[in-house]
mmCIF file of C-alpha atoms in Angstrom:
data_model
loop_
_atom_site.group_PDB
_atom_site.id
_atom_site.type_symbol
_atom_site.label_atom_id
_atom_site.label_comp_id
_atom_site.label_asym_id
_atom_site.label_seq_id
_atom_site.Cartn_x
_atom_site.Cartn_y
_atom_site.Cartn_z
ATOM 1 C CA UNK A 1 27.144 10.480 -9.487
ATOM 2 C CA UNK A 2 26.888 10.348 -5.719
ATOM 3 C CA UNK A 3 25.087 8.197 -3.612
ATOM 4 C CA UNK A 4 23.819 8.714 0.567
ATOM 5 C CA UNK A 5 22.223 6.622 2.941
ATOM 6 C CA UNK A 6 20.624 6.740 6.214
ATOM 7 C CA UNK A 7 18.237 5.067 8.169
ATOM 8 C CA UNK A 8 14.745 3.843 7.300
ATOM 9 C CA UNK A 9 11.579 5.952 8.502
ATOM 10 C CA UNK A 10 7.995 6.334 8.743
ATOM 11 C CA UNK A 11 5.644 4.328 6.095
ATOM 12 C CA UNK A 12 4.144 7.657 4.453
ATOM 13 C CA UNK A 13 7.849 9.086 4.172
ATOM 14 C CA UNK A 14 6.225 12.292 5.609
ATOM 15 C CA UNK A 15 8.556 15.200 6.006
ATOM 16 C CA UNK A 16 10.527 15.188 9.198
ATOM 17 C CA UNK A 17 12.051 18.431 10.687
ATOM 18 C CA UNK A 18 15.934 18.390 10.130
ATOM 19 C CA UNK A 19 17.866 18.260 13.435
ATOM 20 C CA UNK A 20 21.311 19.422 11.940
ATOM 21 C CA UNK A 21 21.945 23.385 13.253
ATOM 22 C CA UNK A 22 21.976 24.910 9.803
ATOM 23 C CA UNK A 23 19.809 22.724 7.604
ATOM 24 C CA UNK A 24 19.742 24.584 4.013
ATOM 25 C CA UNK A 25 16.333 25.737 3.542
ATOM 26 C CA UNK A 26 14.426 25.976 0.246
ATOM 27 C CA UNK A 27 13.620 29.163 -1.281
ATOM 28 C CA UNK A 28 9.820 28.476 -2.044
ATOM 29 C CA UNK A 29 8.840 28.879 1.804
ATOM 30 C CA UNK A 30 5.250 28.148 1.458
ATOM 31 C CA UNK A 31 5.610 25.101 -0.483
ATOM 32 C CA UNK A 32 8.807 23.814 1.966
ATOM 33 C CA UNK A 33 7.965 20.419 3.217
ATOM 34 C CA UNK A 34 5.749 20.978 6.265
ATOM 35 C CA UNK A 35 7.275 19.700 9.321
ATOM 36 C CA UNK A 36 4.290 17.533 11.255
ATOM 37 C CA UNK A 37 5.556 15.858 14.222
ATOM 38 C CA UNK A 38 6.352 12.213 13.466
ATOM 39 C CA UNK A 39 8.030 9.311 15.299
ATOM 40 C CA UNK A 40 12.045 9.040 14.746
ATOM 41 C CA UNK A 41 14.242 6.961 13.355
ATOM 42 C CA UNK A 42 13.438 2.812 12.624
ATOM 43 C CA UNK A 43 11.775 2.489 15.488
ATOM 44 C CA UNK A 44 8.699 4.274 14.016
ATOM 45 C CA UNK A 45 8.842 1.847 10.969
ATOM 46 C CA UNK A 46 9.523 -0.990 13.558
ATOM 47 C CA UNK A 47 6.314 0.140 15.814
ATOM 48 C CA UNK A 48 4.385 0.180 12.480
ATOM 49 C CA UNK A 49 5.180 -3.324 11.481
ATOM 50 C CA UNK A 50 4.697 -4.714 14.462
ATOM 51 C CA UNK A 51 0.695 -3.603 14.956
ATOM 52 C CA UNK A 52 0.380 -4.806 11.242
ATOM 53 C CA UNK A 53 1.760 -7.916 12.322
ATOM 54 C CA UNK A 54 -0.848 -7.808 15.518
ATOM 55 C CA UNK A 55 -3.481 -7.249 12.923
ATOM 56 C CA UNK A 56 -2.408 -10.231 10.952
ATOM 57 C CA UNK A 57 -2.684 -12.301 13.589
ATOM 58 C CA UNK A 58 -6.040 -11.551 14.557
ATOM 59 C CA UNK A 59 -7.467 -11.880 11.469
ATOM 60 C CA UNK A 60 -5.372 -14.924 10.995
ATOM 61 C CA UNK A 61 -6.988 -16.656 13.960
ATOM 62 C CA UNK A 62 -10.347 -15.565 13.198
ATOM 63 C CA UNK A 63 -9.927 -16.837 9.622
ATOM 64 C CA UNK A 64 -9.138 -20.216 10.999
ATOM 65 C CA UNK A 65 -11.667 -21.243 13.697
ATOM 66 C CA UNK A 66 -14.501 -19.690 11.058
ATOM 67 C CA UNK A 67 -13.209 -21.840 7.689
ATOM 68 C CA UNK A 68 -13.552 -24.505 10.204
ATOM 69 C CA UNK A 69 -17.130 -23.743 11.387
ATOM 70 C CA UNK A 70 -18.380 -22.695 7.727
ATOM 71 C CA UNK A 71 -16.784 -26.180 6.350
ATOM 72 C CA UNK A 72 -18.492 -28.359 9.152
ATOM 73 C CA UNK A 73 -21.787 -26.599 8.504
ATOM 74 C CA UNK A 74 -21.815 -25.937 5.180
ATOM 75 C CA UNK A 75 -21.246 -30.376 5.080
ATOM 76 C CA UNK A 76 -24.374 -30.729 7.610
ATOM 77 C CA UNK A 77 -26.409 -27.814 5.541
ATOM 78 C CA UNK A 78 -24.989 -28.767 2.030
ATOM 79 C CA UNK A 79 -25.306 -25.208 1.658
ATOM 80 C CA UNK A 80 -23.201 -24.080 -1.739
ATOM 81 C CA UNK A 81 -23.097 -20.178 -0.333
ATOM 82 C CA UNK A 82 -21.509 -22.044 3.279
ATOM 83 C CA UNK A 83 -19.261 -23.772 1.345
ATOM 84 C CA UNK A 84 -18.339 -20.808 -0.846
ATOM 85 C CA UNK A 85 -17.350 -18.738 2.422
ATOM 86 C CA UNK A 86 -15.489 -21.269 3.852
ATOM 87 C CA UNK A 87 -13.281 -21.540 0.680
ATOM 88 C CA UNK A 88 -13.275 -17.688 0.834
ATOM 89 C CA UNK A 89 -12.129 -18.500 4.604
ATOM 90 C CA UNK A 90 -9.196 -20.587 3.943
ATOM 91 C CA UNK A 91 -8.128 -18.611 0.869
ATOM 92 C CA UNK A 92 -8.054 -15.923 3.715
ATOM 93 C CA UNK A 93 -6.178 -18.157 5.690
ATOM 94 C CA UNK A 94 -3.320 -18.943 3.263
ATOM 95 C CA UNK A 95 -2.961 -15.524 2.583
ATOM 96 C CA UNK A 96 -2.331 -13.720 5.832
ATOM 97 C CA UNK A 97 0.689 -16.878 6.068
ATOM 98 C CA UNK A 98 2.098 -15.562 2.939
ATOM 99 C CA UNK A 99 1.550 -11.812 4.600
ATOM 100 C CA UNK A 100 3.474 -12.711 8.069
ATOM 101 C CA UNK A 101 6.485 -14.055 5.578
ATOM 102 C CA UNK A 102 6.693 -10.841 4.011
ATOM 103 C CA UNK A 103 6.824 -9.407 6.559
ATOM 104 C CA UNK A 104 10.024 -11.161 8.365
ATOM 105 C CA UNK A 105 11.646 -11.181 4.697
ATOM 106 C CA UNK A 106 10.881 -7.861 3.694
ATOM 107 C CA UNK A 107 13.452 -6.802 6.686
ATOM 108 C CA UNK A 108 16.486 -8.603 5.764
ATOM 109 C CA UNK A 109 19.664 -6.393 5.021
ATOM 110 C CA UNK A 110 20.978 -5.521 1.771
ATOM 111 C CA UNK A 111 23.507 -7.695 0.207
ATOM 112 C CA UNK A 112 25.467 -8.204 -3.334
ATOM 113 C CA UNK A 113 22.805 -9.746 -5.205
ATOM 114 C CA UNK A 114 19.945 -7.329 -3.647
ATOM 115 C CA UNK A 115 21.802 -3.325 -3.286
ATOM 116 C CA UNK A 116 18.459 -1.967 -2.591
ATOM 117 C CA UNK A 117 17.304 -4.616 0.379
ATOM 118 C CA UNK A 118 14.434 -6.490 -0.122
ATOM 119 C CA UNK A 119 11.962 -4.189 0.694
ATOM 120 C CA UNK A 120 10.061 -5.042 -2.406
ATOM 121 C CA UNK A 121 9.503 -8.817 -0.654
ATOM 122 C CA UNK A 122 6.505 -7.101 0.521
ATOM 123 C CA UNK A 123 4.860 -6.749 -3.107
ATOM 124 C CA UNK A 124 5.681 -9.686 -4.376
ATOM 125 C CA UNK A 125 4.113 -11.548 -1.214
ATOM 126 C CA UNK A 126 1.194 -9.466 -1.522
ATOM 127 C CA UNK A 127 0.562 -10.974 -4.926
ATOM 128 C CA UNK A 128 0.762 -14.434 -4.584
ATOM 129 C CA UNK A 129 -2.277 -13.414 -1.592
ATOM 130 C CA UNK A 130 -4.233 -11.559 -4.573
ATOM 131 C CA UNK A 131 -3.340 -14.820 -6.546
ATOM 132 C CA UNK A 132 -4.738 -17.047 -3.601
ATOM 133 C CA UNK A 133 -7.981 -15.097 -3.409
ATOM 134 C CA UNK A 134 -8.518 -15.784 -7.079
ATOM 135 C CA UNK A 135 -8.080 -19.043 -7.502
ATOM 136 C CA UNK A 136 -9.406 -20.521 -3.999
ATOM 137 C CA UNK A 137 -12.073 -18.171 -3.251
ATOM 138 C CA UNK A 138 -13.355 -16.308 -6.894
ATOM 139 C CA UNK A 139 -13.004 -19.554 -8.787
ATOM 140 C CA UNK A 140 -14.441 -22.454 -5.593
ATOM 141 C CA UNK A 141 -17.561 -19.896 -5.375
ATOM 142 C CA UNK A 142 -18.252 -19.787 -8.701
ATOM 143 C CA UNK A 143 -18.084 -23.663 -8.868
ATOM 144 C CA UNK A 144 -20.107 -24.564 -5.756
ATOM 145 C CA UNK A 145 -22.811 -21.813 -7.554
ATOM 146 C CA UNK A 146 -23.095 -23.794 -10.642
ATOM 147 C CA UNK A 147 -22.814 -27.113 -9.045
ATOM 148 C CA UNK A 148 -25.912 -26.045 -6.976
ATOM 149 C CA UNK A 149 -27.863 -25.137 -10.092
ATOM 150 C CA UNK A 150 -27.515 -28.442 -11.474
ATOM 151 C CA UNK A 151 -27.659 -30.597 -8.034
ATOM 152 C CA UNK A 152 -31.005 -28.759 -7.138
ATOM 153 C CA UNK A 153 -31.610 -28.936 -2.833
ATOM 154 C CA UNK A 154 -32.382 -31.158 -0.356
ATOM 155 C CA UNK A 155 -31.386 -28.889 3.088
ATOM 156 C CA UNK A 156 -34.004 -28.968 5.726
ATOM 157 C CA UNK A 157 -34.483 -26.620 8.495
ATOM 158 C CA UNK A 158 -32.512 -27.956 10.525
ATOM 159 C CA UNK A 159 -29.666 -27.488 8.299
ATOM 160 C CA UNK A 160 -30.486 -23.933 7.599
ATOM 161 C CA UNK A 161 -30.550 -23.188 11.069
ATOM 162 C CA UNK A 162 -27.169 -24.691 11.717
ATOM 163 C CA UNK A 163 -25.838 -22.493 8.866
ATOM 164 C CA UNK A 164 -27.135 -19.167 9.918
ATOM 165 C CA UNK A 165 -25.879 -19.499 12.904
ATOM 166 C CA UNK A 166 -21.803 -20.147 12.079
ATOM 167 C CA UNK A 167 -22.837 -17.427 9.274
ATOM 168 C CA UNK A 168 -23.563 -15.321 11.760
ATOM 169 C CA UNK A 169 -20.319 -15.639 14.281
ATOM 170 C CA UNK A 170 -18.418 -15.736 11.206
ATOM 171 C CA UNK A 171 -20.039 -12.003 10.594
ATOM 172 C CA UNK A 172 -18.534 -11.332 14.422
ATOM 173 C CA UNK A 173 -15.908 -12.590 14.556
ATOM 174 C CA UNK A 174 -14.691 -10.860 10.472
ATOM 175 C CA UNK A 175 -16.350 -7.230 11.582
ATOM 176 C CA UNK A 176 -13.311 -7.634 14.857
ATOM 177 C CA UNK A 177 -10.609 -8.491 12.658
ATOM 178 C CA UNK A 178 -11.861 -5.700 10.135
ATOM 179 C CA UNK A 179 -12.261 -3.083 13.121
ATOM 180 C CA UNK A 180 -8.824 -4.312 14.165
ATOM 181 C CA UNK A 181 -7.583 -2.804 10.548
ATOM 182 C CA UNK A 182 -9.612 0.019 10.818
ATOM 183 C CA UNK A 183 -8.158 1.160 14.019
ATOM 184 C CA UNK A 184 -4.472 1.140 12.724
ATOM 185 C CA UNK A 185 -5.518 2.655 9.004
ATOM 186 C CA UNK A 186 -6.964 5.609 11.626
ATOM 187 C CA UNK A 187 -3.508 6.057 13.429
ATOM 188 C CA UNK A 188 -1.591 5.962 10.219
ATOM 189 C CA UNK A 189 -3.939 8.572 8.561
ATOM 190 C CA UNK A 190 -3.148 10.755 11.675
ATOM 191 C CA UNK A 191 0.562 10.174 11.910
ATOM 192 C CA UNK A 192 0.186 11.702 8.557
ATOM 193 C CA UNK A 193 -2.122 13.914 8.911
ATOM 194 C CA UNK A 194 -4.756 13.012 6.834
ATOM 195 C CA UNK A 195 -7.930 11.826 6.762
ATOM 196 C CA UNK A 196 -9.117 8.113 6.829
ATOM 197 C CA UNK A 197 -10.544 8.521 3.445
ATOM 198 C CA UNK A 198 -7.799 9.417 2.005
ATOM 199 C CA UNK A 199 -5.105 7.408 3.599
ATOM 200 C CA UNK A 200 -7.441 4.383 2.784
ATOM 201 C CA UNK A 201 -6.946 5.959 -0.885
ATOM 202 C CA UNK A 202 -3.219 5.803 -0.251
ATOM 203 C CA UNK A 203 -2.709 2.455 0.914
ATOM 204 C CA UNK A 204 0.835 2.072 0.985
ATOM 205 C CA UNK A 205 1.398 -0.782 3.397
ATOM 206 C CA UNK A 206 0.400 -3.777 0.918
ATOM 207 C CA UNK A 207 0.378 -6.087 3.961
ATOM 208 C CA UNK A 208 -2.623 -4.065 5.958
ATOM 209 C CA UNK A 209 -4.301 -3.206 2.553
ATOM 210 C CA UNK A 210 -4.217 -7.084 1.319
ATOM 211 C CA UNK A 211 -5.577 -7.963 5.734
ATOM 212 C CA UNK A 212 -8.527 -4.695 5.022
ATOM 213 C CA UNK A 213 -9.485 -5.865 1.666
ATOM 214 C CA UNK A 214 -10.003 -9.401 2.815
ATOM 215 C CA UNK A 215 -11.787 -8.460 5.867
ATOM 216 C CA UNK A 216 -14.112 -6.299 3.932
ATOM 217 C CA UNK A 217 -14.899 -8.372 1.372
ATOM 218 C CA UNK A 218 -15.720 -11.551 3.814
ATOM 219 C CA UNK A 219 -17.850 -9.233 5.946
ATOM 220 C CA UNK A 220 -19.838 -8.295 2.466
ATOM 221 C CA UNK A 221 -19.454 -12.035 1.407
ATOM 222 C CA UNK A 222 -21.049 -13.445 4.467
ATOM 223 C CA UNK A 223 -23.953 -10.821 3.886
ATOM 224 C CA UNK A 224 -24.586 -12.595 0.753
ATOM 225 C CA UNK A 225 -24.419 -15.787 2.060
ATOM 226 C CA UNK A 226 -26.845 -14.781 4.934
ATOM 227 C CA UNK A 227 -29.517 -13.174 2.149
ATOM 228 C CA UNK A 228 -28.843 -16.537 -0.146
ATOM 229 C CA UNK A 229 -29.757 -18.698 2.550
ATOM 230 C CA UNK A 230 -32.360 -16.940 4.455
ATOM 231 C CA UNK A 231 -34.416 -16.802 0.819
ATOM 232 C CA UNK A 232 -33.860 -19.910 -0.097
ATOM 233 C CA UNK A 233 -35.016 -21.186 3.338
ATOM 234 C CA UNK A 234 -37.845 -19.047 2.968
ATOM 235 C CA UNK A 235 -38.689 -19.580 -0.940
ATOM 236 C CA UNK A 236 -37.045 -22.937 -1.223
ATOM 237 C CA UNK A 237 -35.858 -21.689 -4.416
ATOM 238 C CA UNK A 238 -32.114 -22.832 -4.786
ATOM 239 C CA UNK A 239 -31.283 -20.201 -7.228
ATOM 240 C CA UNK A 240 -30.844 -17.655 -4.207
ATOM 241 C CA UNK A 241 -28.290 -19.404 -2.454
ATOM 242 C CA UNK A 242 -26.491 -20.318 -6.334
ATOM 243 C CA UNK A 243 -26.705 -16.495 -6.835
ATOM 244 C CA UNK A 244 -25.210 -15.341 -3.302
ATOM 245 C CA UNK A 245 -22.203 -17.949 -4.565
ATOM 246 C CA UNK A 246 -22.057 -15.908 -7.945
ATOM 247 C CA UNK A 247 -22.383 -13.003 -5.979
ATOM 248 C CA UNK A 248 -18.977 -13.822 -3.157
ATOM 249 C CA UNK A 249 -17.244 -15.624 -6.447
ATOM 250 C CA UNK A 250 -17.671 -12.081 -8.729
ATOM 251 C CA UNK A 251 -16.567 -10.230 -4.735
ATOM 252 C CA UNK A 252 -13.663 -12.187 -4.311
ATOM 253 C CA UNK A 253 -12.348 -12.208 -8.529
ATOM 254 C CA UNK A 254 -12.717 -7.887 -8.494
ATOM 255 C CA UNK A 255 -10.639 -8.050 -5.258
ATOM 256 C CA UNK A 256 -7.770 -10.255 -6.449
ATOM 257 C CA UNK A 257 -7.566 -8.118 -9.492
ATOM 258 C CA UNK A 258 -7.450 -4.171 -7.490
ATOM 259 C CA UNK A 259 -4.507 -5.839 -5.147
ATOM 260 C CA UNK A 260 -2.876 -8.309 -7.937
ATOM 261 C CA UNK A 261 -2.945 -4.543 -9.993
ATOM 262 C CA UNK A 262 -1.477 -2.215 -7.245
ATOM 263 C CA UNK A 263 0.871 -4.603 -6.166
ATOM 264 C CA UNK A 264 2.241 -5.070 -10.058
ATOM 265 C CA UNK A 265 2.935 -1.412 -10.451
ATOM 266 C CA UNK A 266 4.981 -1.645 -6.799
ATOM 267 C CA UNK A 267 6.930 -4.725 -8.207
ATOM 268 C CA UNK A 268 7.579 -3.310 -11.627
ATOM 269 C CA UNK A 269 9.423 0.071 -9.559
ATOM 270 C CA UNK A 270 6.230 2.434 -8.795
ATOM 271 C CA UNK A 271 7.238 6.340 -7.884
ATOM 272 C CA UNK A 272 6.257 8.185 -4.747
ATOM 273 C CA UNK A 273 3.319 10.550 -4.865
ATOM 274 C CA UNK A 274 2.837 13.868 -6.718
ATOM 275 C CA UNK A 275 2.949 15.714 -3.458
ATOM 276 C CA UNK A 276 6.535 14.217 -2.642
ATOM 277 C CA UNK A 277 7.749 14.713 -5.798
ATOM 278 C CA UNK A 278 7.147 18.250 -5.918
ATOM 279 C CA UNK A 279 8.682 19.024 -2.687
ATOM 280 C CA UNK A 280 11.513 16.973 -3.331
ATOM 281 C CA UNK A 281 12.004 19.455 -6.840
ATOM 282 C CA UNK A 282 10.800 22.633 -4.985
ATOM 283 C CA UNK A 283 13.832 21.646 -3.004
ATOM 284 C CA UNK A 284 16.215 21.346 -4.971
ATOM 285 C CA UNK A 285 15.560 24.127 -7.136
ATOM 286 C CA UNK A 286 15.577 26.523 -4.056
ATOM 287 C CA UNK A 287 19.056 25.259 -3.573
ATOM 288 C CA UNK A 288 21.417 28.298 -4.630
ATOM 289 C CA UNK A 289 23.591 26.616 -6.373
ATOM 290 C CA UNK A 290 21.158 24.373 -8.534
ATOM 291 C CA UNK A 291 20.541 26.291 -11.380
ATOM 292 C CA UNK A 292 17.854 23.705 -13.423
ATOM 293 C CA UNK A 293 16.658 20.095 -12.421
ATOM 294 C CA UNK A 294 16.664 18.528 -15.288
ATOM 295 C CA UNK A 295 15.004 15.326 -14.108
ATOM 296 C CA UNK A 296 13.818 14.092 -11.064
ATOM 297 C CA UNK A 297 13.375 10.234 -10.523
ATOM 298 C CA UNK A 298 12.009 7.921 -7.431
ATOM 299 C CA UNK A 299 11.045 4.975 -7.439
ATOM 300 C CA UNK A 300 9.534 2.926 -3.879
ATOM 301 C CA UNK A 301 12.172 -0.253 -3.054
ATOM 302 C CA UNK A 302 9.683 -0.720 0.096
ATOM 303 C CA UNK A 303 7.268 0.646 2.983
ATOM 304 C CA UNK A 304 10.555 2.276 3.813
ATOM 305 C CA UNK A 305 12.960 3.071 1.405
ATOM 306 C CA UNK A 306 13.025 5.030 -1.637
ATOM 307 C CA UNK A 307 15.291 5.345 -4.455
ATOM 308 C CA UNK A 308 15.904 9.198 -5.523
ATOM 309 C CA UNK A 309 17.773 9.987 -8.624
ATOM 310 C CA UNK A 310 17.946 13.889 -10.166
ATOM 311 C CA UNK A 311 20.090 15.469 -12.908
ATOM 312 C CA UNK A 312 20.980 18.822 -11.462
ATOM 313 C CA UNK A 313 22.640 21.714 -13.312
ATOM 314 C CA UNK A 314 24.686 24.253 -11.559
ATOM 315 C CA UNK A 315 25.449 27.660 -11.730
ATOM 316 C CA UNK A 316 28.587 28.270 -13.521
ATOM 317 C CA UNK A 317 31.683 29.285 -11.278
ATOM 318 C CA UNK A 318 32.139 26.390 -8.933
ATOM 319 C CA UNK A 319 35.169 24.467 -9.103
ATOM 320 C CA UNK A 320 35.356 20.199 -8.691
ATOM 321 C CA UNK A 321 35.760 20.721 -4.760
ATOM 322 C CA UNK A 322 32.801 22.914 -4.479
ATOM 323 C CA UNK A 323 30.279 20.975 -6.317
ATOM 324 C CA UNK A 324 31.571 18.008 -4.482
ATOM 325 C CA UNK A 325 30.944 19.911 -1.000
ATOM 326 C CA UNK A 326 26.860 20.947 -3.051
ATOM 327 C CA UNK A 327 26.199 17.716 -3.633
ATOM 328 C CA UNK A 328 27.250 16.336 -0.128
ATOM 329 C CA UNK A 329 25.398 19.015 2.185
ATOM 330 C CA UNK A 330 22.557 18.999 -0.201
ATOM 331 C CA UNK A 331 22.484 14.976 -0.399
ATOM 332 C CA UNK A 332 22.285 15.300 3.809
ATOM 333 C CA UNK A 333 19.686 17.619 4.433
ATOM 334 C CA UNK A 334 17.662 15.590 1.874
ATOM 335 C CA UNK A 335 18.575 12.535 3.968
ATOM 336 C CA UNK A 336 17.398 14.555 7.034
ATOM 337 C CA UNK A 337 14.061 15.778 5.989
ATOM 338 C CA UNK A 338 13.046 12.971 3.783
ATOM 339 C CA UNK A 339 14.429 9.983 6.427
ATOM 340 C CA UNK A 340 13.036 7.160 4.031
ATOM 341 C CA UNK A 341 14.788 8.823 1.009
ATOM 342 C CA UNK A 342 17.840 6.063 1.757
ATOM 343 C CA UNK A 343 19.531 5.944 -1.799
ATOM 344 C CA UNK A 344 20.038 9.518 -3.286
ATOM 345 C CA UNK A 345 21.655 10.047 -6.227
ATOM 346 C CA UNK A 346 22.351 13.749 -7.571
ATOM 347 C CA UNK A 347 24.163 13.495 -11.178
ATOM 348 C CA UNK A 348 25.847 16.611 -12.353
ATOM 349 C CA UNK A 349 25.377 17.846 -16.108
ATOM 350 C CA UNK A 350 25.311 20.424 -18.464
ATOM 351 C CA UNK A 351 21.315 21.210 -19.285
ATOM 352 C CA UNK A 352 20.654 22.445 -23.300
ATOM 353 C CA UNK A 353 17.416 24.411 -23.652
ATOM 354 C CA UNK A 354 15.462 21.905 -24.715
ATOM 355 C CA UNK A 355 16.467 20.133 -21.292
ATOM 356 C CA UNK A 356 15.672 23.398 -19.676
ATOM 357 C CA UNK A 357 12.341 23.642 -21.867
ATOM 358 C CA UNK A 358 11.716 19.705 -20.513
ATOM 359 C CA UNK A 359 11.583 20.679 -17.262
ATOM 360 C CA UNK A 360 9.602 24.025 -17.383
ATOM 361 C CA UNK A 361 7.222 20.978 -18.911
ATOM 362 C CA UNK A 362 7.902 18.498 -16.079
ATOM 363 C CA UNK A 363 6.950 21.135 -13.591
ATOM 364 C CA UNK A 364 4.194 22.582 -15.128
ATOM 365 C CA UNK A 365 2.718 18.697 -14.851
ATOM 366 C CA UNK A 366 3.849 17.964 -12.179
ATOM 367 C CA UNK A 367 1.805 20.470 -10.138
ATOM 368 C CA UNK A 368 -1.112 19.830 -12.152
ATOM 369 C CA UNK A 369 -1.256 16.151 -10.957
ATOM 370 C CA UNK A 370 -0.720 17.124 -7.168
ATOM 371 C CA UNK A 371 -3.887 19.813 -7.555
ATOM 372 C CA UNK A 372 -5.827 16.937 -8.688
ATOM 373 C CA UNK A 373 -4.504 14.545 -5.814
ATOM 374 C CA UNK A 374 -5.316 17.594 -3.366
ATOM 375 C CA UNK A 375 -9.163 18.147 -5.093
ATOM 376 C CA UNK A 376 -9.970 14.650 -5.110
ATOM 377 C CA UNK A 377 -8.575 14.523 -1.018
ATOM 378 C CA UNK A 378 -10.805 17.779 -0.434
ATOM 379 C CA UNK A 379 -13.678 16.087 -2.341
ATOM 380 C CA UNK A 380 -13.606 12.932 -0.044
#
């Protein structure tokens, strides 16, 4: 079993063109990797991380200054749908803390206790946010809902007033910090050529997708809020506002469970996509000295690594210094056109026919799930 490294790349891991002179080239030529321009070396990952940390920032500071304004007027309202957002605000708060750590951590060099790097820093960071908007913003709304039922109201207009209007900066100043995330989910989609639907779909970055989800869901939280108040000012029924807090609680609960779920599967050792996969095996099997690949595993240590492991079986005739100079050029150009592909490992053995008949199987699944991927892309 061999092992190559080499440095980190792009977030997508999109296919880069090879720059050695005689990169070995795969013999299914209209499924090779395509070769879309795409920024070099760490840098790229670098610029990447820093406009996610930009975007953390902003929505960090606009999380701050409106928890603040929705706790001082949801006091002078005693609105419970005010209060609710500004739990949902600090919650946010908390969170994109917890997202700037990951990202400094998620950057620190392998050592003996962590081989791989701690690229996976990034997950687990990204679940303790998904934790925080659970417990301070699902579970706070759906107490300051209930407590409202029972309390019944005693706002006047004045009150009301005061809390449309920090409802409606709030709604300001979140739609920035959620156009902010926008704009960069845009340039990664066409870095990768593909569209924003789809690379919103993708999400791989769990530090922008944690900053977009919350920035969608307190732009949709403060329109409940608004509606809650607005008809209870209206109707003087407090059973609107109580609602629009059942409303942000039941928001903020389904939220916390999508990101707490994707960023499980990361932690537990998630694969790359279909698409990858395939072009990683198309590869390999075009080699001409691979006769079968007899399994083909990857697994994502971070935004910028990935862990590649394949049985290979060769053709017969080779002799120990020829398979070791196989495994070495093929390990390389691997390494060159898959740049975030940093620990390859190609494992030599003899494949029966039911490992043969395994991965006529593997295959024939295999492209099954990426025609799926590509209908459901074509579909959005």
């Amino acid at each position: 079993m061999s092992r190559s490294s080499t440095s980190p790349s792009d977030r997508h891991g999109t296919p880069r063109t090879p720059h050695t002179p005689d990169p070995p080239e795969p013999s299914h030529a209209p499924d090779a990797p395509d070769s879309r321009p795409e920024p070099d070396g760490p840098d790229a990952q670098g610029g990447q991380d820093a406009r996610t940390a930009v975007t953390v920032f902003v929505a960090l500071g606009a999380n701050v200054v409106i928890a603040l304004a929705k706790a001082i007027g949801g006091v002078f309202a005693g609105s419970p749908a005010l209060l609710s957002e500004a739990a949902h605000s600090v919650a946010d708060s908390l969170n994109e803390v917890f997202l700037l750590a990951s990202l400094k951590r998620s950057k620190r060099a392998p050592d003996d206790q962590h081989p791989f790097g701690y690229g996976k820093e990034r997950y687990f960071w990204a679940l303790l946010a998904a934790v925080g908007i659970f417990v301070m913003g699902g579970c706070f709304s759906f107490f300051q809902g209930a407590e409202a039922l029972s309390a019944g109201s005693s706002e006047d207009h004045s009150g009301y007033l005061v809390g449309l209007a920090v409802l409606g900066l709030a709604l300001i100043a979140e739609g920035s910090s959620l156009v902010r995330a926008l704009f960069q989910v845009r340039g990664h989609a066409r870095e990768a050529g593909r569209g924003m639907t789809a690379e919103l779909r993708r999400g791989e970055d769990p530090t922008l997708r944690t900053v977009l989800a919350e920035d969608s869901t307190a732009c949709l939280g403060v329109v409940f809020a608004l509606l809650g108040m607005w008809l209870h000012m209206v109707t003087g029924e407090v059973a609107y506002e109580a609602t629009a807090s059942f409303l942000i609680g039941a928001l903020l609960v389904y939220v916390a469970y999508r990101l707490a779920r994707e960023s499980r599967a990361q932690l537990i050792g998630e694969a790359i996509d279909p698409v990858q996969r395939r072009e990683l095996r198309r590869f390999l099997e075009g080699q001409p000295e691979i006769d079968t690949v007899t399994s083909l595993l990857t697994m994502r240590l971070g935004n910028d690594s990935t862990l590649v492991a394949a049985r290979v079986d060769l053709f017969p005739g080779l002799d120990s210094e020829e398979v070791e100079e196989v495994l070495v050029r093929v390990k390389t150009a691997m390494a060159e056109i898959w740049p975030h592909a940093d620990q390859i490992f190609l494992d030599v053995t003899d494949a029966s026919a039911r490992d043969r008949a395994k991965a006529r199987e593997d295959r024939q699944a295999l492209d099954e799930t990426v025609a799926a991927v590509e209908r459901e892309e074509r579909g959005a």
